[in-house]
Short mmCIF file of C-alpha atoms in Angstrom, two decimals:
data_model
loop_
_atom_site.label_atom_id
_atom_site.label_comp_id
_atom_site.label_asym_id
_atom_site.label_seq_id
_atom_site.Cartn_x
_atom_site.Cartn_y
_atom_site.Cartn_z
CA MET P 1 -12.92 -16.02 -48.04
CA ARG P 2 -11.18 -18.58 -45.67
CA ALA P 3 -11.37 -18.49 -41.93
CA ILE P 4 -8.48 -19.31 -39.72
CA VAL P 5 -9.40 -19.44 -36.08
CA GLU P 6 -7.03 -18.75 -32.85
CA GLY P 7 -7.67 -19.68 -29.48
CA ASP P 8 -8.14 -16.00 -27.79
CA ARG P 9 -7.47 -12.44 -28.87
CA ALA P 10 -4.16 -12.53 -27.69
CA ALA P 11 -3.22 -15.47 -29.98
CA LEU P 12 -5.01 -13.94 -32.83
CA VAL P 13 -2.83 -11.11 -32.48
CA ALA P 14 0.33 -12.69 -31.92
CA ALA P 15 -0.61 -15.20 -35.24
CA THR P 16 -1.57 -12.27 -37.04
CA ALA P 17 1.39 -10.49 -36.46
CA ASP P 18 3.93 -13.48 -37.35
CA ARG P 19 1.79 -14.15 -40.35
CA LEU P 20 1.98 -10.43 -41.89
CA THR P 21 5.78 -10.13 -40.52
CA ALA P 22 6.45 -13.04 -43.13
CA LEU P 23 4.40 -11.62 -45.87
CA ILE P 24 6.54 -8.57 -45.61
CA ALA P 25 9.25 -10.32 -45.85
CA GLU P 26 8.28 -12.22 -48.67
CA LEU P 27 7.22 -9.52 -50.67
CA ILE P 28 10.38 -7.62 -50.09
CA ALA P 29 12.28 -10.52 -51.39
CA GLU P 30 10.29 -10.71 -54.48
CA ARG P 31 9.63 -7.23 -55.22
CA GLY P 32 11.69 -5.12 -53.30
CA GLY P 33 8.81 -3.43 -50.99
CA ALA P 34 5.32 -4.04 -49.73
CA VAL P 35 2.49 -1.77 -49.53
CA ILE P 36 -0.34 -2.27 -46.87
CA ALA P 37 -3.41 -0.55 -45.87
CA LEU P 38 -3.81 -0.50 -42.42
CA THR P 39 -7.10 -0.50 -40.18
CA GLY P 40 -8.08 1.15 -37.04
CA GLY P 41 -10.01 -0.10 -34.13
CA SER P 42 -8.91 -1.98 -31.08
CA VAL P 43 -7.96 -5.40 -32.47
CA GLY P 44 -6.48 -3.31 -35.41
CA ILE P 45 -4.25 -1.21 -32.92
CA GLU P 46 -3.41 -4.37 -30.49
CA LEU P 47 -1.66 -5.84 -34.03
CA LEU P 48 0.42 -2.82 -35.00
CA SER P 49 1.50 -2.39 -31.44
CA ALA P 50 2.62 -6.36 -31.42
CA LEU P 51 4.53 -5.63 -35.04
CA ALA P 52 6.57 -3.09 -33.24
CA ASP P 53 8.94 -5.96 -31.89
CA ARG P 54 9.14 -7.91 -35.06
CA ASP P 55 11.81 -8.18 -37.20
CA ILE P 56 10.66 -6.20 -40.02
CA ASP P 57 12.53 -4.13 -42.88
CA TRP P 58 10.22 -0.77 -42.54
CA GLU P 59 12.84 0.89 -44.91
CA HIS P 60 11.04 -0.94 -47.77
CA VAL P 61 7.58 -0.73 -46.15
CA VAL P 62 4.77 1.98 -47.51
CA VAL P 63 1.53 2.24 -45.31
CA THR P 64 -1.60 3.94 -46.06
CA TRP P 65 -5.31 3.40 -44.41
CA SER P 66 -8.51 2.16 -45.36
CA ASP P 67 -10.75 4.49 -43.70
CA GLU P 68 -9.82 7.49 -41.70
CA ARG P 69 -12.34 9.81 -39.16
CA PHE P 70 -12.15 13.16 -40.91
CA VAL P 71 -10.96 14.90 -37.60
CA GLU P 72 -8.41 17.36 -36.85
CA ALA P 73 -4.79 16.14 -37.47
CA GLY P 74 -3.87 15.97 -33.78
CA SER P 75 -6.98 14.65 -32.56
CA PRO P 76 -6.58 11.42 -30.55
CA ASP P 77 -9.64 9.42 -32.79
CA ARG P 78 -7.55 9.44 -35.76
CA ASN P 79 -6.58 5.77 -37.15
CA ALA P 80 -3.05 7.37 -38.15
CA ARG P 81 -2.26 9.09 -34.74
CA GLN P 82 -3.23 5.80 -33.24
CA ALA P 83 -1.24 3.83 -35.46
CA ARG P 84 2.04 6.16 -35.07
CA GLU P 85 1.68 5.92 -31.23
CA ALA P 86 1.54 2.10 -31.55
CA LEU P 87 3.77 1.19 -33.86
CA LEU P 88 5.06 4.02 -36.59
CA ASP P 89 6.68 6.06 -34.51
CA ARG P 90 8.71 3.17 -32.76
CA VAL P 91 9.94 2.07 -36.06
CA PRO P 92 12.32 2.95 -38.70
CA ILE P 93 9.94 3.61 -41.47
CA PRO P 94 10.99 6.74 -43.56
CA ALA P 95 8.46 9.65 -43.16
CA GLY P 96 7.20 9.36 -46.94
CA SER P 97 6.41 5.84 -46.71
CA VAL P 98 3.47 6.76 -44.21
CA LEU P 99 0.44 8.08 -46.46
CA GLU P 100 -1.99 9.41 -44.07
CA LEU P 101 -5.49 10.25 -45.60
CA PRO P 102 -6.28 14.11 -44.97
CA ALA P 103 -7.27 15.41 -41.92
CA ALA P 104 -10.16 17.99 -41.58
CA ASP P 105 -7.71 21.02 -41.30
CA GLY P 106 -9.94 23.39 -43.53
CA ALA P 107 -10.41 21.05 -46.45
CA SER P 108 -14.18 20.14 -47.19
CA LEU P 109 -14.77 16.45 -46.92
CA ASP P 110 -15.21 16.15 -50.56
CA ALA P 111 -12.08 17.83 -51.34
CA ALA P 112 -10.46 15.45 -48.97
CA ALA P 113 -11.89 12.51 -50.66
CA ALA P 114 -10.58 13.61 -53.94
CA ALA P 115 -6.74 14.22 -52.63
CA ALA P 116 -6.90 10.95 -50.85
CA THR P 117 -7.78 9.38 -54.13
CA GLU P 118 -5.16 11.28 -56.07
CA LEU P 119 -2.64 10.56 -53.18
CA LEU P 120 -3.13 6.78 -53.30
CA ALA P 121 -3.02 6.69 -57.36
CA GLY P 122 0.74 7.36 -56.80
CA VAL P 123 0.98 4.13 -54.86
CA GLY P 124 -0.20 1.50 -57.52
CA ALA P 125 -1.43 -1.80 -56.10
CA ILE P 126 -2.08 -2.74 -52.29
CA ASP P 127 -0.16 -5.70 -51.34
CA LEU P 128 -2.55 -6.28 -48.41
CA THR P 129 -5.58 -4.46 -47.19
CA LEU P 130 -6.20 -5.11 -43.21
CA LEU P 131 -9.93 -4.82 -42.26
CA GLY P 132 -11.24 -5.24 -38.50
CA MET P 133 -15.39 -5.44 -38.78
CA GLY P 134 -18.01 -4.15 -36.55
CA PRO P 135 -21.08 -6.11 -34.75
CA ASP P 136 -23.17 -4.75 -37.90
CA ALA P 137 -20.50 -6.15 -40.47
CA HIS P 138 -19.46 -3.12 -41.45
CA VAL P 139 -15.66 -2.83 -42.94
CA ALA P 140 -13.59 0.29 -43.26
CA SER P 141 -16.61 2.99 -42.96
CA LEU P 142 -18.86 1.19 -45.12
CA PHE P 143 -22.15 0.56 -43.31
CA PRO P 144 -24.80 -1.61 -44.15
CA GLY P 145 -27.95 0.38 -46.07
CA LEU P 146 -25.78 3.55 -46.42
CA PRO P 147 -25.30 4.45 -50.21
CA GLY P 148 -21.31 3.98 -49.58
CA VAL P 149 -21.47 0.46 -50.23
CA ARG P 150 -22.40 0.81 -53.60
CA ASP P 151 -19.93 3.69 -54.84
CA THR P 152 -17.47 2.92 -57.76
CA GLY P 153 -15.06 5.13 -59.62
CA SER P 154 -13.24 6.62 -56.73
CA ARG P 155 -10.78 5.02 -54.43
CA VAL P 156 -11.99 7.03 -51.50
CA ILE P 157 -15.42 8.42 -50.81
CA ALA P 158 -16.68 10.87 -48.20
CA VAL P 159 -19.00 9.26 -45.91
CA ARG P 160 -21.26 11.84 -44.06
CA ASP P 161 -23.61 9.66 -42.24
CA SER P 162 -21.66 7.25 -40.27
CA PRO P 163 -23.83 5.49 -37.54
CA LYS P 164 -20.40 5.46 -35.35
CA PRO P 165 -18.88 8.71 -34.51
CA PRO P 166 -17.69 10.89 -35.81
CA PRO P 167 -20.25 10.87 -38.43
CA GLU P 168 -17.61 12.38 -41.07
CA ARG P 169 -15.26 9.89 -42.75
CA LEU P 170 -12.94 8.87 -45.59
CA SER P 171 -13.48 5.21 -46.68
CA PHE P 172 -12.06 3.21 -49.36
CA THR P 173 -14.76 1.73 -51.53
CA LEU P 174 -15.36 -1.82 -51.71
CA GLU P 175 -14.04 -1.77 -55.38
CA ALA P 176 -10.72 -0.18 -53.98
CA ILE P 177 -10.63 -2.81 -50.91
CA ASN P 178 -11.41 -5.75 -53.85
CA ALA P 179 -8.38 -4.24 -56.10
CA SER P 180 -5.91 -5.26 -53.14
CA ASP P 181 -3.85 -8.22 -53.76
CA ARG P 182 -4.78 -9.73 -50.21
CA VAL P 183 -7.81 -9.02 -47.82
CA TRP P 184 -7.71 -9.85 -44.08
CA LEU P 185 -10.50 -9.28 -41.73
CA ILE P 186 -9.58 -9.55 -38.18
CA VAL P 187 -11.83 -10.28 -35.83
CA ALA P 188 -12.33 -11.00 -32.13
CA GLY P 189 -15.26 -10.95 -29.42
CA ALA P 190 -18.43 -12.53 -29.00
CA ASP P 191 -20.08 -9.21 -30.08
CA LYS P 192 -18.91 -10.22 -33.63
CA ALA P 193 -20.10 -13.80 -33.72
CA ASP P 194 -23.23 -12.66 -35.35
CA ALA P 195 -21.70 -10.86 -37.85
CA VAL P 196 -19.09 -12.85 -38.87
CA ALA P 197 -22.05 -15.73 -39.40
CA LEU P 198 -24.01 -12.93 -41.72
CA ALA P 199 -20.75 -11.76 -43.55
CA SER P 200 -20.02 -15.57 -44.25
CA SER P 201 -23.65 -16.35 -45.46
CA GLY P 202 -23.74 -14.94 -48.97
CA ALA P 203 -25.60 -11.89 -47.51
CA SER P 204 -25.81 -8.98 -49.75
CA ALA P 205 -23.46 -5.95 -49.60
CA ASP P 206 -26.22 -3.58 -48.39
CA GLU P 207 -26.77 -6.10 -45.45
CA ALA P 208 -23.34 -7.14 -44.64
CA PRO P 209 -20.23 -5.27 -46.34
CA ALA P 210 -17.89 -7.59 -44.88
CA GLY P 211 -19.42 -10.37 -47.00
CA ALA P 212 -18.20 -8.53 -49.89
CA VAL P 213 -14.99 -7.86 -49.36
CA HIS P 214 -12.26 -10.16 -51.17
CA GLY P 215 -8.78 -9.99 -52.24
CA ARG P 216 -7.56 -10.79 -55.91
CA LEU P 217 -5.00 -13.33 -54.60
CA GLU P 218 -6.10 -14.39 -50.91
CA THR P 219 -9.11 -13.18 -48.78
CA LEU P 220 -8.95 -14.46 -44.75
CA MET P 221 -11.09 -14.02 -42.03
CA LEU P 222 -8.79 -14.11 -39.00
CA LEU P 223 -11.01 -14.95 -35.99
CA ASP P 224 -10.64 -15.79 -32.18
CA GLU P 225 -12.97 -18.57 -30.96
CA ASP P 226 -15.66 -16.08 -29.53
CA ALA P 227 -16.07 -14.50 -33.15
CA ALA P 228 -15.99 -17.81 -34.88
CA ALA P 229 -18.61 -19.32 -32.49
CA ARG P 230 -21.43 -19.11 -35.14
CA LEU P 231 -19.84 -20.56 -37.91
#
């Protein structure tokens, strides 16, 4: 995992938006399209908002999410709704290229996880998985000490005991994250400095899930100076 440090949160968001814009252009030129797994969280949504003004060929981009809160489709807590408001409703991305994870509208959590896994089976390899990181070093909805960090064999799992509300969520497994060509962790704030240091120390996945993620081609930890303070 390679760390890249920007001066502050605003600089981190702007530099990451530039980096992602360039990557999408490169992938479209080389392969005709790009598949990106988005992340929620405050920095993740700020990044999406910054992308709205970038020159991106959205007709050739497919997006999904590395985790989702299992709430009703219209809930403001859904990562997908926040992403639509910040970016997706502002750019000409085809409706069929936005692959939302299922909402809690009648389906059980287990059925939703199975449906999400089936949905993503048609996507193939993900070019880039974007991740935030919590002060406890969790990524997606994989939390330290919970069994989800050890789940294998399914791309998306049901999470029932999230220490952050809401307790029910859908999440990529570590196996699914690490099948991505690239993984970028985007982390800002002094409250994340201990988690960044722990994730960079070789701690186990049970202790620091963020330290167990890696892309097949590239793994970046994109930080502001406050988050990098203990490196």
